[in-house]
Amino acid sequence: MQHNNVLILDFGSQYTQLIARRVRELNIYCEIHPFNKIPNNIEDFKAVILSGSPNSVRGEAVLHPDLAEIRGKKSLLAVCYGAQYLAHFSGGEVAPSNTREYGRANLSFVKDQEPFFNNIKTGSQVWMSHSDTIKQLPENGMLLASTHDVENAAYKIEGEQTYAIQFHPEVYHTTDGKQLLENFLVHIAGVNQDWTPQSFVEETVDELKEKLGNDKVVLGLSGGVDSSVAAMLLHKAIGKNLYCIFVNNGLLRKNEFHDVLEQYKGMGLNVKGVDASARFLDALAGLSDPEQKRKAIGRVFIEVFDDEAHEITDVKWLAQGTIYPDVIESVSATGGPSATIKSHHNVGGLPDFMKLKVVEPLKALFKDEVRRVGASMDMDKMLLGRHPFPGPGLAIRILGDITAEKVRILQEVDAIFIGNLKKYNLYDSVWQAGAILLPVNSVGVMGDERTYEKCVALRAVESTDGMTADWVNLPYEFLQKTSNEIINKVKGVNRVVYDISSKPPATIEWE
């Protein structure tokens, strides 16, 4: 992408992705790279942001970026650890705080007529998250802002376009954080605001046409947002040379295989549905361990997909719906494997024996950007607003071993829960929802008779990207009606509970 790019150097902060999201919200393209892997094309970046970090600049494990091609040559914004790093190694002083400075604070001083704080006034709320504090500014440092407890909350280096802040502008609780980033990137660094869904579609389609030519591409559709948007971009670029495969693993939601195929018919895509339910259920027979279930599903999916790909002559490419968080989270900020957040099935493609090159048209986008790109192509709003659904499907929502009867029970329960969320206009206020079949039976009474049947847990969370999530406070009346309907209509269930755990410490899925 030929834009005035912004480089974010990641020191391992939990908020680094949020910085990128806030920058993208300003219609500015940015990339995240580990602090010690500065890209070779540094000349393509007009501004650089240093992230926070769980490390201390005073500790033994100091993270040292090579700023030789950045300091004094690029517009630079240092956040939290970055601000302390510049101070500590440029003639200032960083020391432990008397108390850990974490949470909301208010600016008690803002330097007058300072472009960096344009439209940000004294009293503006900011978010602190640090255990060290800057006692003395670096050489040529000029104080720009303070809070009641943090004197050196913001400063700049005279003679450079270098700015530093002790607080986090990227988090929701810093009320003028977006304004501050706009002041720095647009009005100080002069970065163009030309990163839009429309420009992404135009540029990506052009790149795909050039990259793929007249080659054939195979794409595994899931019915979700990412693979569907990727399919539409590829369809615009290569048309009939895109072959989409939608595999029913027997672990989809009730009627989902049929409904998704019907939905794709209206999109002009070349889609083949493959019902491999029995094959997957056979492979899962007797498996209870979550990782073993995931591996079995992954292995069979590759086998089925490979079988279908061989039915297409001269196919050369495998397309995937990999998105930017998949890429970021599969790379350690410190370059070591121990700090990698998680590995992703999309990153790296399928096994070598498939002999296909990989194309990933969405790998520069966050999930909310994928939805906006889809909307700019006039894709169906219901598809774009669809809740995320785990790749292994209901297998990781059935705790314990998998049987066809357990799948039937959970499909019926899930259909009632999701159906009622839509019926009572709650679906769009929930980020992800589903039901979990627990490996316990409980005593109940139905029609004056004793029952000993399954218990299900309902789960609904609100989030923006799935990294953190809060449970949704669904109305008691809704839960009461849904619970009664499940128990009355789903044979085999006599008890319903609601999961009120947030992430962290829990995860969204139970397995």
Short mmCIF file of C-alpha atoms in Angstrom, two decimals:
data_model
loop_
_atom_site.label_atom_id
_atom_site.label_comp_id
_atom_site.label_asym_id
_atom_site.label_seq_id
_atom_site.Cartn_x
_atom_site.Cartn_y
_atom_site.Cartn_z
CA MET A 1 0.00 0.00 0.00
CA GLN A 2 1.50 3.34 -1.05
CA HIS A 3 0.46 5.48 1.90
CA ASN A 4 2.20 7.72 4.45
CA ASN A 5 2.67 4.68 6.69
CA VAL A 6 2.94 4.77 10.48
CA LEU A 7 5.25 2.27 12.19
CA ILE A 8 4.35 1.02 15.69
CA LEU A 9 7.25 -0.62 17.51
CA ASP A 10 5.90 -3.19 19.96
CA PHE A 11 7.60 -3.67 23.33
CA GLY A 12 5.08 -6.29 24.47
CA SER A 13 2.31 -4.05 25.77
CA GLN A 14 -1.19 -5.50 26.10
CA TYR A 15 -2.42 -2.27 24.46
CA THR A 16 -0.29 -2.31 21.28
CA GLN A 17 -3.12 -3.55 19.09
CA LEU A 18 -5.31 -0.78 20.49
CA ILE A 19 -2.78 1.83 19.32
CA ALA A 20 -3.01 0.44 15.80
CA ARG A 21 -6.81 0.36 15.93
CA ARG A 22 -6.97 4.01 17.02
CA VAL A 23 -4.57 5.04 14.26
CA ARG A 24 -6.63 3.14 11.68
CA GLU A 25 -9.77 4.90 12.96
CA LEU A 26 -8.15 8.12 11.75
CA ASN A 27 -8.03 6.58 8.23
CA ILE A 28 -4.26 6.22 8.55
CA TYR A 29 -2.45 3.02 7.60
CA CYS A 30 -0.08 1.60 10.22
CA GLU A 31 1.88 -1.56 10.87
CA ILE A 32 3.04 -3.23 14.09
CA HIS A 33 6.56 -4.68 14.22
CA PRO A 34 8.61 -6.03 17.16
CA PHE A 35 10.89 -3.33 18.59
CA ASN A 36 14.00 -5.28 17.55
CA LYS A 37 12.83 -6.02 13.99
CA ILE A 38 12.56 -2.59 12.41
CA PRO A 39 11.54 -3.11 8.76
CA ASN A 40 14.13 -2.52 6.05
CA ASN A 41 11.84 -0.06 4.25
CA ILE A 42 11.94 2.44 7.12
CA GLU A 43 11.96 5.24 4.54
CA ASP A 44 8.33 4.36 3.73
CA PHE A 45 7.19 5.32 7.23
CA LYS A 46 6.47 8.95 7.98
CA ALA A 47 5.91 8.58 11.74
CA VAL A 48 6.86 6.09 14.45
CA ILE A 49 5.13 5.21 17.73
CA LEU A 50 6.87 3.38 20.59
CA SER A 51 4.45 1.23 22.61
CA GLY A 52 4.29 0.52 26.32
CA SER A 53 5.78 -2.60 27.89
CA PRO A 54 5.54 -4.79 31.00
CA ASN A 55 9.35 -4.39 31.30
CA SER A 56 11.19 -1.67 33.20
CA VAL A 57 13.91 0.52 31.70
CA ARG A 58 15.76 0.07 35.01
CA GLY A 59 15.69 -3.73 34.92
CA GLU A 60 18.11 -6.26 33.47
CA ALA A 61 15.80 -7.14 30.58
CA VAL A 62 15.78 -3.67 29.03
CA LEU A 63 14.34 -3.67 25.53
CA HIS A 64 16.73 -1.61 23.37
CA PRO A 65 15.35 -0.45 19.99
CA ASP A 66 17.75 0.83 17.32
CA LEU A 67 16.46 4.37 16.81
CA ALA A 68 19.38 5.57 14.67
CA GLU A 69 17.17 5.97 11.57
CA ILE A 70 14.25 7.35 13.58
CA ARG A 71 15.30 9.90 16.24
CA GLY A 72 15.45 13.35 14.68
CA LYS A 73 14.62 11.94 11.21
CA LYS A 74 10.99 10.84 11.72
CA SER A 75 8.13 12.19 13.77
CA LEU A 76 8.26 10.07 16.93
CA LEU A 77 5.67 9.48 19.68
CA ALA A 78 6.81 7.51 22.72
CA VAL A 79 4.09 6.00 24.93
CA CYS A 80 4.61 4.91 28.57
CA TYR A 81 7.67 2.58 28.40
CA GLY A 82 8.74 4.47 25.27
CA ALA A 83 8.61 7.77 27.17
CA GLN A 84 10.61 6.29 30.04
CA TYR A 85 13.12 4.78 27.61
CA LEU A 86 13.82 8.13 25.96
CA ALA A 87 14.20 9.81 29.34
CA HIS A 88 16.37 7.11 30.94
CA PHE A 89 18.84 6.82 28.05
CA SER A 90 18.96 10.50 27.08
CA GLY A 91 20.11 12.20 30.25
CA GLY A 92 16.90 12.03 32.29
CA GLU A 93 15.98 9.94 35.33
CA VAL A 94 13.42 7.17 35.80
CA ALA A 95 12.71 5.82 39.28
CA PRO A 96 10.18 3.53 40.96
CA SER A 97 6.90 5.20 41.86
CA ASN A 98 5.99 5.33 45.54
CA THR A 99 2.72 3.65 44.55
CA ARG A 100 1.82 1.93 41.30
CA GLU A 101 0.19 4.52 39.08
CA TYR A 102 -2.70 2.67 37.49
CA GLY A 103 -6.11 3.88 36.39
CA ARG A 104 -7.82 7.18 35.73
CA ALA A 105 -6.09 10.54 36.23
CA ASN A 106 -6.75 14.09 35.10
CA LEU A 107 -4.41 16.58 33.48
CA SER A 108 -3.69 19.33 36.01
CA PHE A 109 -1.39 21.27 33.69
CA VAL A 110 -1.29 21.58 29.90
CA LYS A 111 1.21 23.92 28.19
CA ASP A 112 -0.52 26.78 26.40
CA GLN A 113 -0.48 27.03 22.60
CA GLU A 114 1.09 23.61 22.20
CA PRO A 115 -0.05 21.92 18.93
CA PHE A 116 0.37 18.48 20.50
CA PHE A 117 -2.46 19.30 22.95
CA ASN A 118 -4.65 21.25 20.55
CA ASN A 119 -8.33 20.99 21.69
CA ILE A 120 -7.27 19.14 24.85
CA LYS A 121 -7.73 21.13 28.04
CA THR A 122 -6.71 20.95 31.68
CA GLY A 123 -8.94 18.43 33.46
CA SER A 124 -9.03 15.98 30.55
CA GLN A 125 -9.06 12.37 31.77
CA VAL A 126 -6.15 10.07 30.92
CA TRP A 127 -5.32 6.43 31.75
CA MET A 128 -2.11 5.52 33.60
CA SER A 129 -0.57 2.03 33.79
CA HIS A 130 3.01 2.02 35.10
CA SER A 131 5.11 1.30 38.18
CA ASP A 132 8.07 3.56 37.24
CA THR A 133 7.89 7.31 36.84
CA ILE A 134 9.98 9.96 35.07
CA LYS A 135 11.73 12.03 37.75
CA GLN A 136 13.80 14.17 35.39
CA LEU A 137 13.26 14.97 31.72
CA PRO A 138 15.92 14.02 29.14
CA GLU A 139 18.29 16.53 27.58
CA ASN A 140 16.42 19.28 25.70
CA GLY A 141 13.16 17.98 27.17
CA MET A 142 10.29 20.46 27.58
CA LEU A 143 7.38 19.73 29.93
CA LEU A 144 4.00 19.69 28.16
CA ALA A 145 1.55 18.24 30.69
CA SER A 146 1.19 16.98 34.27
CA THR A 147 -1.37 15.22 36.46
CA HIS A 148 -1.76 15.58 40.22
CA ASP A 149 0.51 12.57 40.87
CA VAL A 150 2.69 12.54 37.74
CA GLU A 151 4.62 15.75 37.11
CA ASN A 152 6.21 14.64 33.82
CA ALA A 153 3.09 13.21 32.16
CA ALA A 154 4.06 14.55 28.71
CA TYR A 155 7.11 16.20 27.18
CA LYS A 156 8.79 16.92 23.86
CA ILE A 157 12.41 17.07 22.73
CA GLU A 158 13.30 20.51 21.41
CA GLY A 159 14.91 20.45 17.98
CA GLU A 160 13.13 17.20 17.03
CA GLN A 161 9.58 16.16 16.24
CA THR A 162 9.78 13.80 19.23
CA TYR A 163 6.95 13.66 21.77
CA ALA A 164 6.50 11.43 24.81
CA ILE A 165 3.57 10.68 27.11
CA GLN A 166 3.38 8.66 30.32
CA PHE A 167 -0.32 7.81 29.82
CA HIS A 168 -2.07 5.64 27.21
CA PRO A 169 -3.97 7.57 24.51
CA GLU A 170 -5.17 4.34 22.88
CA VAL A 171 -7.48 3.16 25.68
CA TYR A 172 -11.12 4.13 26.01
CA HIS A 173 -10.58 5.80 29.39
CA THR A 174 -8.31 8.49 27.92
CA THR A 175 -11.16 10.67 26.75
CA ASP A 176 -9.13 12.79 24.29
CA GLY A 177 -6.76 10.04 23.19
CA LYS A 178 -7.98 10.03 19.58
CA GLN A 179 -7.64 13.82 19.42
CA LEU A 180 -4.06 13.61 20.71
CA LEU A 181 -3.13 10.97 18.12
CA GLU A 182 -4.71 13.12 15.41
CA ASN A 183 -2.74 16.15 16.61
CA PHE A 184 0.51 14.22 16.41
CA LEU A 185 -0.04 12.24 13.21
CA VAL A 186 -2.00 14.69 11.09
CA HIS A 187 -1.04 18.17 12.28
CA ILE A 188 2.56 17.56 13.41
CA ALA A 189 3.77 14.60 11.32
CA GLY A 190 1.66 15.52 8.27
CA VAL A 191 0.40 11.97 7.64
CA ASN A 192 -2.34 11.66 5.00
CA GLN A 193 -5.73 10.29 6.06
CA ASP A 194 -6.25 8.14 2.97
CA TRP A 195 -6.73 4.64 4.46
CA THR A 196 -10.42 3.92 3.74
CA PRO A 197 -12.42 0.74 3.02
CA GLN A 198 -12.94 1.92 -0.57
CA SER A 199 -9.23 2.54 -1.15
CA PHE A 200 -8.40 -0.85 0.39
CA VAL A 201 -10.79 -2.65 -1.96
CA GLU A 202 -9.46 -0.85 -5.06
CA GLU A 203 -5.80 -1.41 -4.19
CA THR A 204 -6.26 -5.00 -3.04
CA VAL A 205 -8.21 -6.03 -6.14
CA ASP A 206 -5.51 -4.48 -8.36
CA GLU A 207 -2.77 -6.30 -6.41
CA LEU A 208 -4.65 -9.62 -6.60
CA LYS A 209 -5.12 -9.26 -10.36
CA GLU A 210 -1.41 -8.67 -10.82
CA LYS A 211 -0.35 -11.40 -8.38
CA LEU A 212 -2.73 -14.16 -9.51
CA GLY A 213 -3.13 -13.45 -13.21
CA ASN A 214 -5.14 -16.30 -14.74
CA ASP A 215 -4.28 -18.80 -11.97
CA LYS A 216 -6.93 -20.82 -10.15
CA VAL A 217 -7.48 -20.25 -6.41
CA VAL A 218 -9.24 -22.49 -3.88
CA LEU A 219 -10.74 -21.01 -0.69
CA GLY A 220 -12.27 -22.76 2.28
CA LEU A 221 -15.39 -20.85 3.28
CA SER A 222 -16.62 -21.04 6.86
CA GLY A 223 -19.76 -18.93 6.58
CA GLY A 224 -18.08 -16.29 8.76
CA VAL A 225 -17.15 -12.69 8.04
CA ASP A 226 -13.43 -13.09 7.29
CA SER A 227 -13.61 -15.89 4.71
CA SER A 228 -16.67 -14.31 3.07
CA VAL A 229 -15.05 -10.89 2.63
CA ALA A 230 -11.86 -12.54 1.38
CA ALA A 231 -13.96 -14.46 -1.16
CA MET A 232 -15.64 -11.29 -2.44
CA LEU A 233 -12.29 -9.51 -2.92
CA LEU A 234 -10.91 -12.50 -4.83
CA HIS A 235 -14.12 -12.78 -6.85
CA LYS A 236 -13.76 -9.15 -7.92
CA ALA A 237 -10.17 -9.85 -8.99
CA ILE A 238 -10.33 -13.26 -10.69
CA GLY A 239 -14.03 -14.15 -11.05
CA LYS A 240 -14.63 -17.75 -12.17
CA ASN A 241 -11.07 -18.78 -11.30
CA LEU A 242 -12.03 -18.70 -7.60
CA TYR A 243 -13.28 -22.06 -6.30
CA CYS A 244 -14.91 -21.94 -2.85
CA ILE A 245 -15.42 -25.04 -0.70
CA PHE A 246 -17.76 -25.07 2.30
CA VAL A 247 -17.26 -28.18 4.43
CA ASN A 248 -19.95 -29.43 6.81
CA ASN A 249 -18.05 -31.05 9.67
CA GLY A 250 -21.26 -32.07 11.42
CA LEU A 251 -20.50 -29.57 14.19
CA LEU A 252 -22.15 -26.50 12.71
CA ARG A 253 -25.22 -24.76 14.10
CA LYS A 254 -28.66 -26.17 13.32
CA ASN A 255 -29.43 -25.93 9.57
CA GLU A 256 -26.27 -23.83 9.07
CA PHE A 257 -24.88 -25.90 6.20
CA HIS A 258 -28.04 -25.37 4.13
CA ASP A 259 -28.59 -21.74 5.20
CA VAL A 260 -25.01 -20.63 4.45
CA LEU A 261 -25.04 -22.26 1.00
CA GLU A 262 -28.30 -20.45 0.23
CA GLN A 263 -26.79 -17.17 1.39
CA TYR A 264 -23.76 -17.59 -0.87
CA LYS A 265 -25.96 -18.27 -3.90
CA GLY A 266 -26.97 -14.62 -4.01
CA MET A 267 -23.35 -13.42 -3.95
CA GLY A 268 -22.35 -14.83 -7.33
CA LEU A 269 -19.64 -17.04 -5.88
CA ASN A 270 -18.67 -20.46 -7.19
CA VAL A 271 -19.31 -22.51 -4.03
CA LYS A 272 -19.32 -26.27 -3.54
CA GLY A 273 -20.83 -27.71 -0.38
CA VAL A 274 -19.26 -30.89 0.99
CA ASP A 275 -21.09 -32.84 3.70
CA ALA A 276 -18.39 -34.71 5.59
CA SER A 277 -20.30 -34.97 8.90
CA ALA A 278 -19.89 -38.73 9.30
CA ARG A 279 -16.16 -38.55 8.57
CA PHE A 280 -15.58 -35.96 11.31
CA LEU A 281 -17.79 -37.69 13.90
CA ASP A 282 -15.97 -40.98 13.29
CA ALA A 283 -12.62 -39.27 13.88
CA LEU A 284 -13.89 -37.73 17.12
CA ALA A 285 -15.32 -40.95 18.55
CA GLY A 286 -14.01 -41.53 22.08
CA LEU A 287 -11.97 -38.30 22.29
CA SER A 288 -12.53 -36.05 25.32
CA ASP A 289 -9.36 -33.97 25.53
CA PRO A 290 -9.92 -30.53 23.90
CA GLU A 291 -6.55 -30.50 22.12
CA GLN A 292 -7.05 -34.02 20.77
CA LYS A 293 -10.47 -32.99 19.46
CA ARG A 294 -9.00 -29.90 17.77
CA LYS A 295 -6.21 -31.94 16.16
CA ALA A 296 -8.64 -34.57 14.91
CA ILE A 297 -10.89 -31.92 13.37
CA GLY A 298 -7.92 -30.13 11.80
CA ARG A 299 -6.53 -33.37 10.35
CA VAL A 300 -9.83 -34.44 8.80
CA PHE A 301 -10.51 -30.96 7.45
CA ILE A 302 -7.15 -31.00 5.65
CA GLU A 303 -7.92 -34.45 4.23
CA VAL A 304 -11.37 -33.42 3.00
CA PHE A 305 -10.13 -30.11 1.65
CA ASP A 306 -7.22 -31.79 -0.13
CA ASP A 307 -9.56 -34.33 -1.70
CA GLU A 308 -11.77 -31.54 -3.03
CA ALA A 309 -8.85 -29.39 -4.21
CA HIS A 310 -7.63 -32.33 -6.31
CA GLU A 311 -10.94 -32.27 -8.13
CA ILE A 312 -9.96 -28.85 -9.54
CA THR A 313 -7.39 -29.05 -12.33
CA ASP A 314 -4.30 -26.83 -12.19
CA VAL A 315 -5.21 -25.03 -8.94
CA LYS A 316 -2.13 -23.10 -7.73
CA TRP A 317 -3.24 -20.99 -4.78
CA LEU A 318 -4.85 -21.46 -1.39
CA ALA A 319 -6.71 -18.37 -0.17
CA GLN A 320 -7.21 -17.81 3.56
CA GLY A 321 -9.15 -15.31 5.66
CA THR A 322 -6.14 -14.51 7.86
CA ILE A 323 -6.56 -11.12 9.55
CA TYR A 324 -4.00 -8.82 11.19
CA PRO A 325 -4.43 -9.98 14.82
CA ASP A 326 -3.68 -13.55 13.65
CA VAL A 327 -0.38 -12.32 12.23
CA ILE A 328 0.54 -10.08 15.17
CA GLU A 329 -0.27 -12.65 17.86
CA SER A 330 1.82 -15.31 16.13
CA VAL A 331 4.95 -13.15 16.44
CA SER A 332 6.58 -12.48 19.80
CA ALA A 333 7.22 -8.83 20.64
CA THR A 334 10.58 -9.82 22.06
CA GLY A 335 11.49 -12.25 19.30
CA GLY A 336 11.30 -15.37 21.48
CA PRO A 337 8.78 -18.18 21.25
CA SER A 338 7.82 -18.08 24.93
CA ALA A 339 6.11 -14.71 24.59
CA THR A 340 3.99 -15.57 21.56
CA ILE A 341 0.35 -15.06 22.59
CA LYS A 342 -0.99 -17.97 20.56
CA SER A 343 -0.51 -19.75 17.26
CA HIS A 344 -3.22 -19.49 14.64
CA HIS A 345 -4.37 -22.17 12.22
CA ASN A 346 -4.47 -19.66 9.35
CA VAL A 347 -0.92 -18.39 9.80
CA GLY A 348 1.47 -20.44 7.69
CA GLY A 349 -1.14 -22.14 5.50
CA LEU A 350 -1.79 -25.86 5.04
CA PRO A 351 0.83 -28.65 5.00
CA ASP A 352 3.51 -28.77 2.32
CA PHE A 353 2.04 -31.83 0.61
CA MET A 354 -0.79 -29.67 -0.74
CA LYS A 355 1.75 -27.83 -2.91
CA LEU A 356 -0.27 -24.61 -2.95
CA LYS A 357 0.95 -21.05 -2.61
CA VAL A 358 -0.93 -18.93 -0.04
CA VAL A 359 -2.78 -15.67 -0.69
CA GLU A 360 -4.22 -13.70 2.23
CA PRO A 361 -6.08 -10.57 1.08
CA LEU A 362 -7.16 -9.53 4.60
CA LYS A 363 -3.91 -9.96 6.51
CA ALA A 364 -3.54 -6.18 6.98
CA LEU A 365 -7.00 -5.70 8.55
CA PHE A 366 -8.53 -5.85 12.02
CA LYS A 367 -11.93 -7.52 12.44
CA ASP A 368 -13.91 -4.26 12.51
CA GLU A 369 -12.09 -3.13 9.35
CA VAL A 370 -13.02 -6.40 7.64
CA ARG A 371 -16.67 -5.62 8.33
CA ARG A 372 -16.31 -2.07 6.96
CA VAL A 373 -14.62 -3.39 3.82
CA GLY A 374 -17.47 -5.86 3.37
CA ALA A 375 -20.02 -3.08 3.80
CA SER A 376 -18.23 -0.98 1.16
CA MET A 377 -18.78 -3.90 -1.26
CA ASP A 378 -22.51 -3.94 -0.38
CA MET A 379 -22.33 -7.35 1.25
CA ASP A 380 -25.32 -8.60 3.23
CA LYS A 381 -25.60 -6.85 6.63
CA MET A 382 -26.69 -10.06 8.35
CA LEU A 383 -23.57 -11.86 7.14
CA LEU A 384 -21.29 -8.99 8.18
CA GLY A 385 -22.94 -8.78 11.59
CA ARG A 386 -22.69 -12.51 12.22
CA HIS A 387 -21.18 -13.49 15.56
CA PRO A 388 -17.77 -15.19 15.53
CA PHE A 389 -18.00 -18.98 15.67
CA PRO A 390 -15.07 -21.27 16.62
CA GLY A 391 -13.36 -23.20 13.85
CA PRO A 392 -13.84 -26.58 15.61
CA GLY A 393 -17.54 -25.68 15.92
CA LEU A 394 -19.67 -27.30 18.60
CA ALA A 395 -16.92 -29.83 19.38
CA ILE A 396 -15.38 -27.40 21.87
CA ARG A 397 -18.81 -26.50 23.27
CA ILE A 398 -19.53 -30.14 24.10
CA LEU A 399 -17.36 -30.88 27.11
CA GLY A 400 -16.16 -34.46 26.99
CA ASP A 401 -16.62 -36.93 24.16
CA ILE A 402 -18.66 -36.16 21.03
CA THR A 403 -21.68 -38.15 19.89
CA ALA A 404 -24.34 -37.45 17.28
CA GLU A 405 -26.96 -37.25 20.03
CA LYS A 406 -24.96 -34.64 21.99
CA VAL A 407 -24.54 -32.59 18.81
CA ARG A 408 -28.31 -32.77 18.22
CA ILE A 409 -29.06 -31.59 21.76
CA LEU A 410 -26.64 -28.67 21.59
CA GLN A 411 -27.80 -27.63 18.12
CA GLU A 412 -31.40 -27.44 19.39
CA VAL A 413 -30.37 -25.47 22.49
CA ASP A 414 -28.17 -23.09 20.50
CA ALA A 415 -30.92 -22.49 17.93
CA ILE A 416 -33.36 -21.43 20.65
CA PHE A 417 -30.80 -19.17 22.36
CA ILE A 418 -29.56 -17.43 19.20
CA GLY A 419 -33.10 -17.28 17.80
CA ASN A 420 -34.37 -15.53 20.91
CA LEU A 421 -31.48 -13.04 20.88
CA LYS A 422 -32.65 -12.06 17.39
CA LYS A 423 -36.35 -12.18 18.29
CA TYR A 424 -35.91 -9.81 21.24
CA ASN A 425 -33.47 -7.47 19.36
CA LEU A 426 -30.50 -8.41 21.55
CA TYR A 427 -28.32 -10.12 18.92
CA ASP A 428 -26.55 -6.98 17.68
CA SER A 429 -25.70 -5.87 21.25
CA VAL A 430 -23.83 -9.15 21.80
CA TRP A 431 -20.39 -9.82 20.26
CA GLN A 432 -20.51 -13.60 20.60
CA ALA A 433 -23.01 -16.04 22.08
CA GLY A 434 -23.51 -19.75 22.29
CA ALA A 435 -24.43 -22.69 24.48
CA ILE A 436 -22.19 -25.25 26.18
CA LEU A 437 -23.24 -28.82 26.91
CA LEU A 438 -21.84 -29.81 30.29
CA PRO A 439 -20.63 -33.35 31.06
CA VAL A 440 -23.01 -33.69 34.03
CA ASN A 441 -26.55 -34.83 34.56
CA SER A 442 -28.79 -33.33 37.21
CA VAL A 443 -31.99 -34.41 38.91
CA GLY A 444 -35.19 -32.71 37.81
CA VAL A 445 -38.95 -33.12 37.94
CA MET A 446 -41.07 -32.98 34.77
CA GLY A 447 -44.74 -34.02 34.74
CA ASP A 448 -44.50 -35.41 38.29
CA GLU A 449 -41.72 -37.71 37.15
CA ARG A 450 -38.09 -37.70 38.17
CA THR A 451 -35.62 -36.85 35.40
CA TYR A 452 -31.87 -37.21 35.26
CA GLU A 453 -30.77 -35.19 32.24
CA LYS A 454 -28.17 -32.79 30.85
CA CYS A 455 -27.28 -29.29 32.02
CA VAL A 456 -26.41 -26.54 29.51
CA ALA A 457 -24.69 -23.22 30.09
CA LEU A 458 -25.55 -20.13 28.05
CA ARG A 459 -22.73 -17.67 27.26
CA ALA A 460 -22.98 -14.13 25.83
CA VAL A 461 -20.14 -11.61 25.81
CA GLU A 462 -19.46 -8.09 24.59
CA SER A 463 -16.08 -7.25 23.07
CA THR A 464 -14.41 -5.48 20.15
CA ASP A 465 -11.77 -8.01 19.13
CA GLY A 466 -12.08 -10.99 21.46
CA MET A 467 -8.85 -10.21 23.32
CA THR A 468 -10.88 -9.11 26.34
CA ALA A 469 -14.59 -9.63 26.91
CA ASP A 470 -17.28 -8.89 29.50
CA TRP A 471 -20.34 -11.05 30.05
CA VAL A 472 -23.55 -9.41 28.85
CA ASN A 473 -26.15 -8.56 31.46
CA LEU A 474 -29.09 -10.05 29.57
CA PRO A 475 -32.53 -9.21 31.03
CA TYR A 476 -33.81 -11.71 33.60
CA GLU A 477 -37.09 -11.97 31.72
CA PHE A 478 -35.22 -12.97 28.54
CA LEU A 479 -33.18 -15.59 30.40
CA GLN A 480 -36.32 -16.94 32.06
CA LYS A 481 -38.19 -17.32 28.76
CA THR A 482 -35.18 -18.84 27.01
CA SER A 483 -34.52 -21.30 29.84
CA ASN A 484 -38.16 -22.44 29.93
CA GLU A 485 -38.24 -22.86 26.15
CA ILE A 486 -35.03 -24.94 26.14
CA ILE A 487 -36.20 -27.25 28.92
CA ASN A 488 -39.66 -27.68 27.41
CA LYS A 489 -38.54 -28.23 23.81
CA VAL A 490 -35.14 -29.95 23.93
CA LYS A 491 -35.38 -33.58 24.96
CA GLY A 492 -32.46 -34.49 27.20
CA VAL A 493 -32.02 -31.12 29.00
CA ASN A 494 -33.56 -30.29 32.38
CA ARG A 495 -31.32 -27.48 33.67
CA VAL A 496 -30.01 -24.18 32.21
CA VAL A 497 -27.36 -21.90 33.78
CA TYR A 498 -25.87 -18.57 32.62
CA ASP A 499 -22.10 -17.95 32.53
CA ILE A 500 -21.18 -14.60 34.13
CA SER A 501 -17.38 -14.88 33.77
CA SER A 502 -15.36 -12.19 31.99
CA LYS A 503 -12.15 -12.58 29.96
CA PRO A 504 -9.74 -12.50 31.67
CA PRO A 505 -9.59 -14.55 33.84
CA ALA A 506 -11.93 -16.88 31.93
CA THR A 507 -11.87 -17.36 28.16
CA ILE A 508 -14.85 -16.90 25.85
CA GLU A 509 -15.03 -20.59 24.96
CA TRP A 510 -14.93 -23.27 27.65
CA GLU A 511 -12.36 -25.43 25.82
#
